């Protein structure tokens, strides 16, 4: 009973406060959320293929381990052994921010594409922002072709805004996946959408999904409390963005003084520093950045008490716990960085 009450409470809270979703299904991880959303999109459309973007990571289910970002990119195995050729052939790849490639894929796979899945602000090839109305164009091409648009908001949900990238960019996705923040530190994922689509899920519909620990009371309680704290603090997202902006400007200034060419990408409380490159808008460019210099930067900062994400393919999530003292300490560590 408690489990059902808490699950209903958090679901109600989210549906009331996030744009464009009628129903949400709780699962136990971001991987499960994305895997289930794709199955639902396939079941709903009766089509097999999905489009994903190089450098985006949607968890470790088979369909997504094709040119994946995050740890898969860091450790050099973005195409994982163990994924069958049959599965791989249903995952079509496009370059992030390259709308022409998406158009080509739709042209060559007419009536076969169930969904386009994207990190609306990518965080798994370092932080990479959507450019030139890319998300709006994806919305339009999905509508024109009867495909679903899936926003993987496992990173961006409740981080860029309470309503995530959907709210920030004013683009409506058909299905949205969540993780991380939604569990308040405990293992939770979720996927959500309009009734018309979500009603295809079992037990109401035929697309199967279930999980022993889905909606477990601990995670529901932690998640609900976290979301309530965020929602009830009107300055929360502004404060996070301001801290991130300060870090961006000040780190940039110090690196410039040291003569180290770099590019910092930032949105809200997400940012990444890329070395020896002046633009990063897709996975190819993220790979061209100087990653051994990043590793050196990471280790020197660590020696001075600042623990960055340990890969040039990760995003820094700036926390509300970071105040002036922590900013000063971070900048001091960057000042000490010796580049040879
Ligand atoms: C955008 C995105 N989607 C999906 C996942 C998978 O989530 P989990 O690690 O909870 O399975 C991650 C994990 O980092 C992620 O960043």
mmCIF file of C-alpha atoms and ligand atoms in Angstrom:
data_model
loop_
_atom_site.group_PDB
_atom_site.id
_atom_site.type_symbol
_atom_site.label_atom_id
_atom_site.label_comp_id
_atom_site.label_asym_id
_atom_site.label_seq_id
_atom_site.Cartn_x
_atom_site.Cartn_y
_atom_site.Cartn_z
ATOM 1 C CA UNK A 1 0.000 0.000 0.000
ATOM 2 C CA UNK A 2 2.797 2.409 0.992
ATOM 3 C CA UNK A 3 4.591 1.638 -2.234
ATOM 4 C CA UNK A 4 1.545 2.403 -4.311
ATOM 5 C CA UNK A 5 0.802 5.598 -2.385
ATOM 6 C CA UNK A 6 4.311 7.010 -2.807
ATOM 7 C CA UNK A 7 4.499 5.978 -6.447
ATOM 8 C CA UNK A 8 1.202 7.709 -7.134
ATOM 9 C CA UNK A 9 2.278 10.792 -5.187
ATOM 10 C CA UNK A 10 5.511 11.307 -7.129
ATOM 11 C CA UNK A 11 3.826 10.502 -10.445
ATOM 12 C CA UNK A 12 1.081 13.048 -9.741
ATOM 13 C CA UNK A 13 3.613 15.685 -8.717
ATOM 14 C CA UNK A 14 5.624 15.195 -11.911
ATOM 15 C CA UNK A 15 2.671 15.071 -14.276
ATOM 16 C CA UNK A 16 1.294 18.287 -12.745
ATOM 17 C CA UNK A 17 4.570 20.167 -12.999
ATOM 18 C CA UNK A 18 6.195 18.966 -16.225
ATOM 19 C CA UNK A 19 4.783 20.079 -19.571
ATOM 20 C CA UNK A 20 3.233 17.672 -21.998
ATOM 21 C CA UNK A 21 3.032 14.401 -20.079
ATOM 22 C CA UNK A 22 -0.120 12.606 -18.950
ATOM 23 C CA UNK A 23 1.400 9.434 -17.525
ATOM 24 C CA UNK A 24 4.733 8.374 -16.105
ATOM 25 C CA UNK A 25 6.013 4.838 -15.496
ATOM 26 C CA UNK A 26 8.652 4.337 -12.796
ATOM 27 C CA UNK A 27 11.538 1.922 -13.414
ATOM 28 C CA UNK A 28 14.886 1.406 -11.689
ATOM 29 C CA UNK A 29 17.480 3.025 -13.968
ATOM 30 C CA UNK A 30 17.970 5.341 -16.922
ATOM 31 C CA UNK A 31 18.931 2.337 -19.060
ATOM 32 C CA UNK A 32 15.616 0.662 -18.320
ATOM 33 C CA UNK A 33 13.728 3.885 -19.026
ATOM 34 C CA UNK A 34 15.312 4.358 -22.480
ATOM 35 C CA UNK A 35 15.059 0.675 -23.400
ATOM 36 C CA UNK A 36 11.376 0.625 -22.457
ATOM 37 C CA UNK A 37 10.610 3.913 -24.235
ATOM 38 C CA UNK A 38 12.065 2.516 -27.460
ATOM 39 C CA UNK A 39 10.086 -0.712 -27.113
ATOM 40 C CA UNK A 40 6.947 1.352 -26.572
ATOM 41 C CA UNK A 41 7.723 3.501 -29.629
ATOM 42 C CA UNK A 42 8.170 0.334 -31.697
ATOM 43 C CA UNK A 43 4.982 -1.189 -30.354
ATOM 44 C CA UNK A 44 3.045 2.012 -30.930
ATOM 45 C CA UNK A 45 4.233 2.630 -34.491
ATOM 46 C CA UNK A 46 4.632 -0.997 -35.587
ATOM 47 C CA UNK A 47 8.089 -0.099 -36.944
ATOM 48 C CA UNK A 48 11.559 -1.427 -36.053
ATOM 49 C CA UNK A 49 14.198 1.204 -36.721
ATOM 50 C CA UNK A 50 15.377 4.007 -34.480
ATOM 51 C CA UNK A 51 17.630 6.977 -35.148
ATOM 52 C CA UNK A 52 20.245 7.806 -32.537
ATOM 53 C CA UNK A 53 23.053 10.346 -32.567
ATOM 54 C CA UNK A 54 26.769 9.595 -32.461
ATOM 55 C CA UNK A 55 28.173 10.337 -29.015
ATOM 56 C CA UNK A 56 24.801 10.178 -27.263
ATOM 57 C CA UNK A 57 24.479 7.583 -24.525
ATOM 58 C CA UNK A 58 21.118 6.141 -23.597
ATOM 59 C CA UNK A 59 22.260 3.420 -21.207
ATOM 60 C CA UNK A 60 23.692 0.033 -21.949
ATOM 61 C CA UNK A 61 20.871 -1.796 -23.656
ATOM 62 C CA UNK A 62 21.886 -3.386 -26.965
ATOM 63 C CA UNK A 63 20.219 -0.945 -29.374
ATOM 64 C CA UNK A 64 22.155 1.996 -27.954
ATOM 65 C CA UNK A 65 25.707 0.660 -27.878
ATOM 66 C CA UNK A 66 26.400 1.869 -31.370
ATOM 67 C CA UNK A 67 28.797 4.828 -31.424
ATOM 68 C CA UNK A 68 27.795 5.493 -27.833
ATOM 69 C CA UNK A 69 29.267 8.235 -25.657
ATOM 70 C CA UNK A 70 30.143 8.293 -21.943
ATOM 71 C CA UNK A 71 32.277 5.409 -20.635
ATOM 72 C CA UNK A 72 31.892 3.578 -23.945
ATOM 73 C CA UNK A 73 33.698 6.465 -25.688
ATOM 74 C CA UNK A 74 36.211 6.968 -22.873
ATOM 75 C CA UNK A 75 37.313 3.338 -22.941
ATOM 76 C CA UNK A 76 37.344 3.170 -26.734
ATOM 77 C CA UNK A 77 34.469 0.719 -27.269
ATOM 78 C CA UNK A 78 31.522 2.782 -28.498
ATOM 79 C CA UNK A 79 30.373 -0.267 -30.517
ATOM 80 C CA UNK A 80 30.205 -3.034 -27.955
ATOM 81 C CA UNK A 81 31.026 -6.677 -28.660
ATOM 82 C CA UNK A 82 27.977 -8.774 -27.820
ATOM 83 C CA UNK A 83 25.523 -6.595 -29.735
ATOM 84 C CA UNK A 84 24.177 -8.720 -32.577
ATOM 85 C CA UNK A 85 24.270 -7.556 -36.183
ATOM 86 C CA UNK A 86 20.475 -7.915 -36.252
ATOM 87 C CA UNK A 87 20.075 -5.412 -33.429
ATOM 88 C CA UNK A 88 22.698 -3.032 -34.817
ATOM 89 C CA UNK A 89 20.986 -2.860 -38.209
ATOM 90 C CA UNK A 90 17.868 -1.332 -36.650
ATOM 91 C CA UNK A 91 19.855 1.519 -35.086
ATOM 92 C CA UNK A 92 20.478 4.256 -37.636
ATOM 93 C CA UNK A 93 23.147 6.819 -36.807
ATOM 94 C CA UNK A 94 23.332 10.515 -37.476
ATOM 95 C CA UNK A 95 25.762 13.255 -36.501
ATOM 96 C CA UNK A 96 24.515 15.502 -33.675
ATOM 97 C CA UNK A 97 23.350 18.859 -35.056
ATOM 98 C CA UNK A 98 23.433 17.565 -38.661
ATOM 99 C CA UNK A 99 19.833 17.797 -39.799
ATOM 100 C CA UNK A 100 20.645 16.857 -43.404
ATOM 101 C CA UNK A 101 21.802 13.443 -42.229
ATOM 102 C CA UNK A 102 18.510 12.944 -40.414
ATOM 103 C CA UNK A 103 16.616 13.909 -43.564
ATOM 104 C CA UNK A 104 18.662 11.384 -45.551
ATOM 105 C CA UNK A 105 17.868 8.634 -43.062
ATOM 106 C CA UNK A 106 14.135 9.330 -43.269
ATOM 107 C CA UNK A 107 14.360 9.443 -47.100
ATOM 108 C CA UNK A 108 16.110 6.063 -47.293
ATOM 109 C CA UNK A 109 14.011 4.324 -44.623
ATOM 110 C CA UNK A 110 10.538 5.557 -45.435
ATOM 111 C CA UNK A 111 7.823 4.181 -43.184
ATOM 112 C CA UNK A 112 10.390 2.174 -41.159
ATOM 113 C CA UNK A 113 11.556 4.601 -38.456
ATOM 114 C CA UNK A 114 9.740 4.214 -35.144
ATOM 115 C CA UNK A 115 11.546 6.955 -33.246
ATOM 116 C CA UNK A 116 14.343 9.462 -33.044
ATOM 117 C CA UNK A 117 16.015 9.407 -29.637
ATOM 118 C CA UNK A 118 18.254 12.260 -28.521
ATOM 119 C CA UNK A 119 19.874 13.834 -25.500
ATOM 120 C CA UNK A 120 18.368 17.312 -26.059
ATOM 121 C CA UNK A 121 21.504 18.787 -24.526
ATOM 122 C CA UNK A 122 24.112 16.077 -24.888
ATOM 123 C CA UNK A 123 26.171 15.291 -21.834
ATOM 124 C CA UNK A 124 27.910 12.082 -22.791
ATOM 125 C CA UNK A 125 30.418 13.392 -25.344
ATOM 126 C CA UNK A 126 31.143 16.267 -23.015
ATOM 127 C CA UNK A 127 28.478 18.955 -22.993
ATOM 128 C CA UNK A 128 27.220 19.627 -26.538
ATOM 129 C CA UNK A 129 24.322 21.984 -27.254
ATOM 130 C CA UNK A 130 21.665 21.676 -29.947
ATOM 131 C CA UNK A 131 22.208 24.383 -32.595
ATOM 132 C CA UNK A 132 20.157 26.112 -35.277
ATOM 133 C CA UNK A 133 16.745 24.945 -34.082
ATOM 134 C CA UNK A 134 17.910 21.337 -34.328
ATOM 135 C CA UNK A 135 15.338 20.081 -31.820
ATOM 136 C CA UNK A 136 12.502 21.973 -33.521
ATOM 137 C CA UNK A 137 13.517 20.477 -36.871
ATOM 138 C CA UNK A 138 13.537 16.976 -35.374
ATOM 139 C CA UNK A 139 10.033 17.589 -34.012
ATOM 140 C CA UNK A 140 8.844 18.565 -37.484
ATOM 141 C CA UNK A 141 10.425 15.681 -39.386
ATOM 142 C CA UNK A 142 9.076 13.152 -36.866
ATOM 143 C CA UNK A 143 5.571 14.608 -37.300
ATOM 144 C CA UNK A 144 5.858 14.499 -41.084
ATOM 145 C CA UNK A 145 6.906 10.841 -40.995
ATOM 146 C CA UNK A 146 4.740 9.416 -38.223
ATOM 147 C CA UNK A 147 7.783 8.729 -36.020
ATOM 148 C CA UNK A 148 8.006 9.494 -32.297
ATOM 149 C CA UNK A 149 10.479 11.963 -30.835
ATOM 150 C CA UNK A 150 12.067 10.681 -27.631
ATOM 151 C CA UNK A 151 13.935 13.123 -25.397
ATOM 152 C CA UNK A 152 16.361 11.314 -23.150
ATOM 153 C CA UNK A 153 16.248 13.677 -20.192
ATOM 154 C CA UNK A 154 18.086 11.335 -17.828
ATOM 155 C CA UNK A 155 20.650 14.138 -17.415
ATOM 156 C CA UNK A 156 18.682 17.240 -18.350
ATOM 157 C CA UNK A 157 15.399 16.426 -16.563
ATOM 158 C CA UNK A 158 14.860 18.567 -13.447
ATOM 159 C CA UNK A 159 18.351 20.010 -14.087
ATOM 160 C CA UNK A 160 18.057 22.499 -16.956
ATOM 161 C CA UNK A 161 14.608 23.508 -15.711
ATOM 162 C CA UNK A 162 11.991 21.655 -13.693
ATOM 163 C CA UNK A 163 10.433 20.600 -16.988
ATOM 164 C CA UNK A 164 13.862 19.838 -18.450
ATOM 165 C CA UNK A 165 14.799 20.552 -22.056
ATOM 166 C CA UNK A 166 11.168 20.327 -23.169
ATOM 167 C CA UNK A 167 10.483 23.439 -21.085
ATOM 168 C CA UNK A 168 13.759 25.218 -21.826
ATOM 169 C CA UNK A 169 13.597 24.809 -25.612
ATOM 170 C CA UNK A 170 9.813 24.776 -25.844
ATOM 171 C CA UNK A 171 9.797 21.569 -27.876
ATOM 172 C CA UNK A 172 7.350 18.795 -27.085
ATOM 173 C CA UNK A 173 8.677 15.267 -27.188
ATOM 174 C CA UNK A 174 6.352 12.268 -27.553
ATOM 175 C CA UNK A 175 8.192 10.276 -24.912
ATOM 176 C CA UNK A 176 10.603 11.520 -22.267
ATOM 177 C CA UNK A 177 12.965 9.446 -20.159
ATOM 178 C CA UNK A 178 14.292 10.361 -16.727
ATOM 179 C CA UNK A 179 16.883 9.141 -14.231
ATOM 180 C CA UNK A 180 19.473 10.593 -11.859
ATOM 181 C CA UNK A 181 17.785 13.656 -10.203
ATOM 182 C CA UNK A 182 14.398 11.949 -10.162
ATOM 183 C CA UNK A 183 15.667 9.414 -7.609
ATOM 184 C CA UNK A 184 17.255 11.929 -5.234
ATOM 185 C CA UNK A 185 20.384 9.745 -5.123
ATOM 186 C CA UNK A 186 18.623 6.374 -5.110
ATOM 187 C CA UNK A 187 18.210 4.113 -8.152
ATOM 188 C CA UNK A 188 15.258 5.318 -10.218
ATOM 189 C CA UNK A 189 14.402 5.852 -13.839
ATOM 190 C CA UNK A 190 11.119 6.749 -15.483
ATOM 191 C CA UNK A 191 9.536 7.286 -18.855
ATOM 192 C CA UNK A 192 6.527 9.407 -19.641
ATOM 193 C CA UNK A 193 4.274 10.604 -22.415
ATOM 194 C CA UNK A 194 0.742 11.308 -23.553
ATOM 195 C CA UNK A 195 -2.089 8.883 -22.735
ATOM 196 C CA UNK A 196 -2.528 7.972 -26.390
ATOM 197 C CA UNK A 197 0.988 6.437 -26.397
ATOM 198 C CA UNK A 198 1.382 5.310 -22.777
ATOM 199 C CA UNK A 199 -1.909 3.377 -22.919
ATOM 200 C CA UNK A 200 -0.122 0.875 -25.174
ATOM 201 C CA UNK A 201 1.885 -0.311 -22.157
ATOM 202 C CA UNK A 202 0.920 -3.472 -20.265
ATOM 203 C CA UNK A 203 -1.334 -4.151 -18.458
ATOM 204 C CA UNK A 204 -3.629 -1.794 -20.404
ATOM 205 C CA UNK A 205 -1.900 -2.360 -23.727
ATOM 206 C CA UNK A 206 0.260 -5.016 -25.300
ATOM 207 C CA UNK A 207 3.785 -3.594 -24.897
ATOM 208 C CA UNK A 208 5.267 -5.465 -21.948
ATOM 209 C CA UNK A 209 7.185 -3.756 -19.163
ATOM 210 C CA UNK A 210 7.541 -4.656 -15.485
ATOM 211 C CA UNK A 211 10.115 -4.594 -12.686
ATOM 212 C CA UNK A 212 10.310 -6.026 -9.154
ATOM 213 C CA UNK A 213 11.812 -2.864 -7.683
ATOM 214 C CA UNK A 214 9.976 -0.348 -9.850
ATOM 215 C CA UNK A 215 8.413 2.294 -7.621
ATOM 216 C CA UNK A 216 10.154 1.023 -4.487
ATOM 217 C CA UNK A 217 9.230 3.202 -1.482
ATOM 218 C CA UNK A 218 12.743 4.334 -0.560
ATOM 219 C CA UNK A 219 13.509 5.690 -3.999
ATOM 220 C CA UNK A 220 10.050 7.216 -4.393
ATOM 221 C CA UNK A 221 10.359 9.041 -1.078
ATOM 222 C CA UNK A 222 13.882 10.337 -1.859
ATOM 223 C CA UNK A 223 12.841 11.383 -5.356
ATOM 224 C CA UNK A 224 9.668 13.133 -4.283
ATOM 225 C CA UNK A 225 11.436 15.056 -1.525
ATOM 226 C CA UNK A 226 14.179 16.176 -3.927
ATOM 227 C CA UNK A 227 11.707 17.324 -6.554
ATOM 228 C CA UNK A 228 9.633 19.193 -3.959
ATOM 229 C CA UNK A 229 12.717 20.995 -2.659
ATOM 230 C CA UNK A 230 13.672 22.040 -6.179
ATOM 231 C CA UNK A 231 10.165 23.104 -7.110
ATOM 232 C CA UNK A 232 9.617 25.132 -3.959
ATOM 233 C CA UNK A 233 12.793 27.176 -4.425
ATOM 234 C CA UNK A 234 12.032 29.738 -7.151
ATOM 235 C CA UNK A 235 15.692 30.811 -7.404
ATOM 236 C CA UNK A 236 17.114 27.294 -7.663
ATOM 237 C CA UNK A 237 17.741 27.082 -11.410
ATOM 238 C CA UNK A 238 18.935 30.714 -11.662
ATOM 239 C CA UNK A 239 21.405 30.114 -8.862
ATOM 240 C CA UNK A 240 22.785 26.961 -10.505
ATOM 241 C CA UNK A 241 23.097 28.734 -13.860
ATOM 242 C CA UNK A 242 24.861 31.710 -12.258
ATOM 243 C CA UNK A 243 27.423 29.498 -10.497
ATOM 244 C CA UNK A 244 28.069 27.647 -13.740
ATOM 245 C CA UNK A 245 28.448 30.894 -15.679
ATOM 246 C CA UNK A 246 30.989 32.153 -13.130
ATOM 247 C CA UNK A 247 33.006 28.943 -13.426
ATOM 248 C CA UNK A 248 32.846 29.110 -17.225
ATOM 249 C CA UNK A 249 34.056 32.756 -17.412
ATOM 250 C CA UNK A 250 36.705 32.497 -14.736
ATOM 251 C CA UNK A 251 38.163 29.171 -15.876
ATOM 252 C CA UNK A 252 38.180 30.521 -19.436
ATOM 253 C CA UNK A 253 40.015 33.650 -18.308
ATOM 254 C CA UNK A 254 42.726 31.677 -16.507
ATOM 255 C CA UNK A 255 43.231 29.275 -19.427
ATOM 256 C CA UNK A 256 43.505 32.256 -21.791
ATOM 257 C CA UNK A 257 46.117 33.869 -19.548
ATOM 258 C CA UNK A 258 48.063 30.620 -19.726
ATOM 259 C CA UNK A 259 47.717 30.609 -23.520
ATOM 260 C CA UNK A 260 45.847 27.291 -23.584
ATOM 261 C CA UNK A 261 43.403 27.117 -26.500
ATOM 262 C CA UNK A 262 40.079 25.679 -25.398
ATOM 263 C CA UNK A 263 36.310 25.748 -25.786
ATOM 264 C CA UNK A 264 33.860 25.686 -22.905
ATOM 265 C CA UNK A 265 30.321 24.527 -23.703
ATOM 266 C CA UNK A 266 27.649 25.364 -21.160
ATOM 267 C CA UNK A 267 23.897 25.223 -20.662
ATOM 268 C CA UNK A 268 22.235 25.807 -17.299
ATOM 269 C CA UNK A 269 24.225 23.795 -14.776
ATOM 270 C CA UNK A 270 25.965 21.607 -17.356
ATOM 271 C CA UNK A 271 29.389 22.458 -18.747
ATOM 272 C CA UNK A 272 32.577 20.938 -20.200
ATOM 273 C CA UNK A 273 36.037 22.227 -21.045
ATOM 274 C CA UNK A 274 37.493 20.933 -24.328
ATOM 275 C CA UNK A 275 41.189 21.540 -25.044
ATOM 276 C CA UNK A 276 42.899 22.603 -28.278
ATOM 277 C CA UNK A 277 39.706 23.071 -30.239
ATOM 278 C CA UNK A 278 37.480 26.107 -30.748
ATOM 279 C CA UNK A 279 34.142 24.476 -31.502
ATOM 280 C CA UNK A 280 32.467 21.246 -30.352
ATOM 281 C CA UNK A 281 29.024 20.596 -31.796
ATOM 282 C CA UNK A 282 29.193 16.858 -32.484
ATOM 283 C CA UNK A 283 31.018 13.643 -31.564
ATOM 284 C CA UNK A 284 33.726 13.999 -34.254
ATOM 285 C CA UNK A 285 34.715 17.379 -32.866
ATOM 286 C CA UNK A 286 34.539 16.073 -29.286
ATOM 287 C CA UNK A 287 36.990 13.349 -30.314
ATOM 288 C CA UNK A 288 39.314 15.893 -31.916
ATOM 289 C CA UNK A 289 39.759 17.722 -28.596
ATOM 290 C CA UNK A 290 43.022 17.007 -26.767
ATOM 291 C CA UNK A 291 42.001 14.289 -24.301
ATOM 292 C CA UNK A 292 45.470 13.585 -22.964
ATOM 293 C CA UNK A 293 45.681 17.253 -21.965
ATOM 294 C CA UNK A 294 42.284 16.859 -20.277
ATOM 295 C CA UNK A 295 43.623 13.841 -18.348
ATOM 296 C CA UNK A 296 46.586 15.911 -17.208
ATOM 297 C CA UNK A 297 44.217 18.743 -16.165
ATOM 298 C CA UNK A 298 42.012 16.266 -14.288
ATOM 299 C CA UNK A 299 44.909 14.766 -12.300
ATOM 300 C CA UNK A 300 46.483 18.110 -11.413
ATOM 301 C CA UNK A 301 43.129 19.462 -10.211
ATOM 302 C CA UNK A 302 42.559 16.292 -8.204
ATOM 303 C CA UNK A 303 45.906 16.774 -6.467
ATOM 304 C CA UNK A 304 44.625 20.183 -5.436
ATOM 305 C CA UNK A 305 41.357 18.852 -4.056
ATOM 306 C CA UNK A 306 39.041 19.390 -7.056
ATOM 307 C CA UNK A 307 37.439 16.264 -8.460
ATOM 308 C CA UNK A 308 36.217 16.799 -12.021
ATOM 309 C CA UNK A 309 34.377 14.091 -13.950
ATOM 310 C CA UNK A 310 37.242 11.801 -14.956
ATOM 311 C CA UNK A 311 36.854 11.960 -18.739
ATOM 312 C CA UNK A 312 36.805 14.574 -21.467
ATOM 313 C CA UNK A 313 33.600 12.888 -22.630
ATOM 314 C CA UNK A 314 31.715 13.764 -19.451
ATOM 315 C CA UNK A 315 29.794 16.857 -18.398
ATOM 316 C CA UNK A 316 30.318 18.747 -15.145
ATOM 317 C CA UNK A 317 27.033 18.897 -13.232
ATOM 318 C CA UNK A 318 27.249 21.979 -11.069
ATOM 319 C CA UNK A 319 25.618 21.457 -7.710
ATOM 320 C CA UNK A 320 23.801 23.886 -5.444
ATOM 321 C CA UNK A 321 26.307 22.949 -2.748
ATOM 322 C CA UNK A 322 29.001 24.825 -4.684
ATOM 323 C CA UNK A 323 29.299 28.273 -3.134
ATOM 324 C CA UNK A 324 31.952 31.036 -3.257
ATOM 325 C CA UNK A 325 34.443 29.012 -1.201
ATOM 326 C CA UNK A 326 34.285 26.035 -3.575
ATOM 327 C CA UNK A 327 34.428 28.302 -6.634
ATOM 328 C CA UNK A 328 37.578 30.005 -5.274
ATOM 329 C CA UNK A 329 39.159 26.654 -4.511
ATOM 330 C CA UNK A 330 38.405 25.432 -8.031
ATOM 331 C CA UNK A 331 39.848 28.553 -9.646
ATOM 332 C CA UNK A 332 42.936 28.361 -7.460
ATOM 333 C CA UNK A 333 43.490 24.774 -8.652
ATOM 334 C CA UNK A 334 43.078 25.864 -12.292
ATOM 335 C CA UNK A 335 45.610 28.677 -11.696
ATOM 336 C CA UNK A 336 48.111 26.085 -10.435
ATOM 337 C CA UNK A 337 47.642 23.921 -13.518
ATOM 338 C CA UNK A 338 51.010 23.495 -15.202
ATOM 339 C CA UNK A 339 50.883 22.939 -18.889
ATOM 340 C CA UNK A 340 53.972 21.797 -20.712
HETATM 341 C C1 LIG B 1 21.480 10.605 -21.072
HETATM 342 C C2 LIG B 1 21.546 9.281 -20.371
HETATM 343 N N1 LIG B 1 20.651 8.339 -20.658
HETATM 344 C C3 LIG B 1 20.655 7.138 -20.048
HETATM 345 C C4 LIG B 1 21.598 6.846 -19.093
HETATM 346 C C5 LIG B 1 21.579 5.516 -18.405
HETATM 347 O O1 LIG B 1 21.201 5.676 -17.080
HETATM 348 P P1 LIG B 1 21.596 4.570 -15.962
HETATM 349 O O2 LIG B 1 23.077 4.684 -15.775
HETATM 350 O O3 LIG B 1 20.803 4.991 -14.762
HETATM 351 O O4 LIG B 1 21.185 3.242 -16.479
HETATM 352 C C6 LIG B 1 22.559 7.794 -18.761
HETATM 353 C C7 LIG B 1 23.594 7.501 -17.769
HETATM 354 O O5 LIG B 1 24.523 8.205 -17.553
HETATM 355 C C8 LIG B 1 22.541 9.050 -19.411
HETATM 356 O O6 LIG B 1 23.423 9.991 -19.145
#
